[in-house]
Amino acid sequence: MNLSHIEHIGIAVKSLELSIPFYEEVFGLKCYNIEEVTEQKVRTAFFRLGDTKIELLEATSPDSPITKFIEKKGEGIHHLAFAVKDISETLHEVEKKGVRLIDDSPRKGAEGLDISFLHPASTFGVLIELCEDNSL
Ligand code: CO
């Protein structure tokens, strides 16, 4: 297992337009990228904070996972993403340890990174994303 840091924290928001200025004006962070991830039916906005990024997630469709999340829990922290060196190896390892996977194999997430989600039912309620960091 080779986790290096928290790659990003995913935050579900109703509107990027309304929430980006909050991070920019209150905390002085700069949104450096807005990107649509069609497959996940989200638009994402990124800020850097040290080694960690903040990823705001806005639904692009009524059947987006983010729409469902906000209906159930309201806006707020949606997932934690751990930076890992080798995502396939890490997935295999956590599966062997009995963790339920949402993604059996890595797929492309925002910023072109290979990602996989672990099921919150086997992680004490936290949606954990593994995110391959090629610089590790
Ligand atoms: Co993420």
Coordinates of C-alpha atoms and ligand atoms in Angstrom, one line a residue:
M1 CA 0.0 0.0 0.0
N2 CA 1.5 3.3 -1.0
L3 CA -0.7 6.3 -0.1
S4 CA 1.2 9.6 -0.2
H5 CA -1.4 12.3 0.5
I6 CA -5.0 13.4 0.1
E7 CA -5.1 14.2 -3.6
H8 CA -8.4 16.0 -3.3
I9 CA -11.6 16.5 -1.3
G10 CA -14.8 16.3 -3.4
I11 CA -17.5 18.7 -2.4
A12 CA -21.1 18.5 -3.8
V13 CA -22.6 21.8 -4.6
K14 CA -25.8 22.9 -6.3
S15 CA -24.0 25.5 -8.4
L16 CA -20.3 26.1 -9.4
E17 CA -21.2 29.7 -10.3
L18 CA -22.3 30.4 -6.7
S19 CA -19.7 28.3 -4.9
I20 CA -16.5 29.2 -6.8
P21 CA -16.6 32.9 -5.6
F22 CA -16.9 31.7 -2.0
Y23 CA -13.5 29.9 -2.2
E24 CA -12.0 32.8 -4.2
E25 CA -13.3 35.7 -2.2
V26 CA -13.4 34.3 1.3
F27 CA -10.2 32.2 1.2
G28 CA -8.3 33.8 -1.7
L29 CA -8.0 30.5 -3.6
K30 CA -8.0 30.5 -7.4
C31 CA -10.1 28.2 -9.5
Y32 CA -7.6 26.9 -12.1
N33 CA -9.8 24.5 -14.0
I34 CA -13.4 23.8 -14.7
E35 CA -14.1 20.6 -16.5
E36 CA -17.1 18.4 -17.4
V37 CA -16.8 14.7 -16.8
T38 CA -19.6 13.4 -19.0
E39 CA -19.4 9.8 -17.9
Q40 CA -20.0 10.9 -14.3
K41 CA -22.6 13.6 -15.2
V42 CA -20.7 16.3 -13.3
R43 CA -19.0 19.6 -13.8
T44 CA -15.9 20.0 -11.6
A45 CA -14.0 23.1 -10.5
F46 CA -10.5 22.7 -8.9
F47 CA -8.5 24.8 -6.4
R48 CA -5.1 23.9 -5.1
L49 CA -4.4 24.0 -1.4
G50 CA -0.9 22.7 -0.7
D51 CA -0.6 19.1 -2.0
T52 CA -4.3 18.8 -1.9
K53 CA -7.0 20.0 -4.2
I54 CA -10.6 21.0 -3.6
E55 CA -12.9 19.6 -6.2
L56 CA -16.3 21.2 -6.4
L57 CA -18.9 18.9 -8.1
E58 CA -22.0 20.1 -9.8
A59 CA -24.6 17.8 -11.3
T60 CA -25.2 18.1 -15.1
S61 CA -28.3 15.9 -15.1
P62 CA -31.2 14.9 -12.8
D63 CA -29.8 11.4 -12.6
S64 CA -26.3 12.4 -11.7
P65 CA -24.9 10.9 -8.5
I66 CA -24.4 14.4 -7.3
T67 CA -28.1 15.2 -7.7
K68 CA -29.0 12.1 -5.7
F69 CA -26.4 13.0 -3.0
I70 CA -27.7 16.5 -2.5
E71 CA -31.3 15.3 -2.4
K72 CA -30.3 12.9 0.4
K73 CA -27.7 14.8 2.4
G74 CA -27.6 18.3 1.1
E75 CA -24.5 20.1 -0.1
G76 CA -21.2 19.2 1.5
I77 CA -18.3 16.8 1.5
H78 CA -18.9 14.0 -1.0
H79 CA -15.6 12.1 -1.1
L80 CA -12.0 11.9 -0.1
A81 CA -9.4 11.0 -2.8
F82 CA -6.2 9.3 -1.8
A83 CA -3.2 9.6 -4.1
V84 CA -1.8 6.2 -4.9
K85 CA 1.2 5.2 -6.9
D86 CA -0.3 2.2 -8.7
I87 CA -4.1 2.2 -8.7
S88 CA -4.5 -1.3 -10.1
E89 CA -2.3 -2.8 -7.5
T90 CA -3.9 -0.8 -4.7
L91 CA -7.4 -1.8 -5.8
H92 CA -6.4 -5.5 -5.9
E93 CA -4.9 -5.1 -2.4
V94 CA -7.9 -3.4 -0.8
E95 CA -10.2 -5.9 -2.4
K96 CA -8.1 -8.7 -0.9
K97 CA -8.6 -7.1 2.5
G98 CA -12.3 -7.4 2.1
V99 CA -13.2 -3.8 1.0
R100 CA -16.2 -3.6 -1.4
L101 CA -15.4 -1.8 -4.6
I102 CA -17.6 0.4 -6.7
D103 CA -15.2 0.2 -9.6
D104 CA -13.6 -3.1 -10.2
S105 CA -11.1 -1.5 -12.5
P106 CA -9.8 2.0 -12.9
R107 CA -11.5 4.6 -15.1
K108 CA -10.8 8.1 -16.2
G109 CA -11.8 10.8 -13.8
A110 CA -11.3 14.6 -13.9
E111 CA -7.9 15.9 -15.0
G112 CA -7.4 12.7 -17.0
L113 CA -6.4 10.7 -13.9
D114 CA -7.1 7.0 -13.4
I115 CA -9.6 6.7 -10.5
S116 CA -11.7 4.1 -8.6
F117 CA -14.2 4.4 -5.9
L118 CA -14.5 2.2 -2.8
H119 CA -18.0 1.5 -1.5
P120 CA -18.9 3.6 1.6
A121 CA -20.7 0.6 3.0
S122 CA -17.3 -1.0 3.7
T123 CA -15.4 2.2 4.6
F124 CA -17.3 3.5 7.7
G125 CA -19.5 5.8 5.6
V126 CA -16.8 7.6 3.6
L127 CA -16.8 7.5 -0.1
I128 CA -13.1 7.0 -0.8
E129 CA -11.6 7.5 -4.2
L130 CA -8.2 6.2 -5.2
C131 CA -6.5 8.4 -7.6
E132 CA -3.3 7.5 -9.5
D133 CA -0.7 10.1 -9.1
N134 CA 1.9 9.6 -11.9
S135 CA 4.4 11.9 -10.2
L136 CA 4.8 9.4 -7.2
Ligands
CO1 CO -12.8 13.1 -7.0

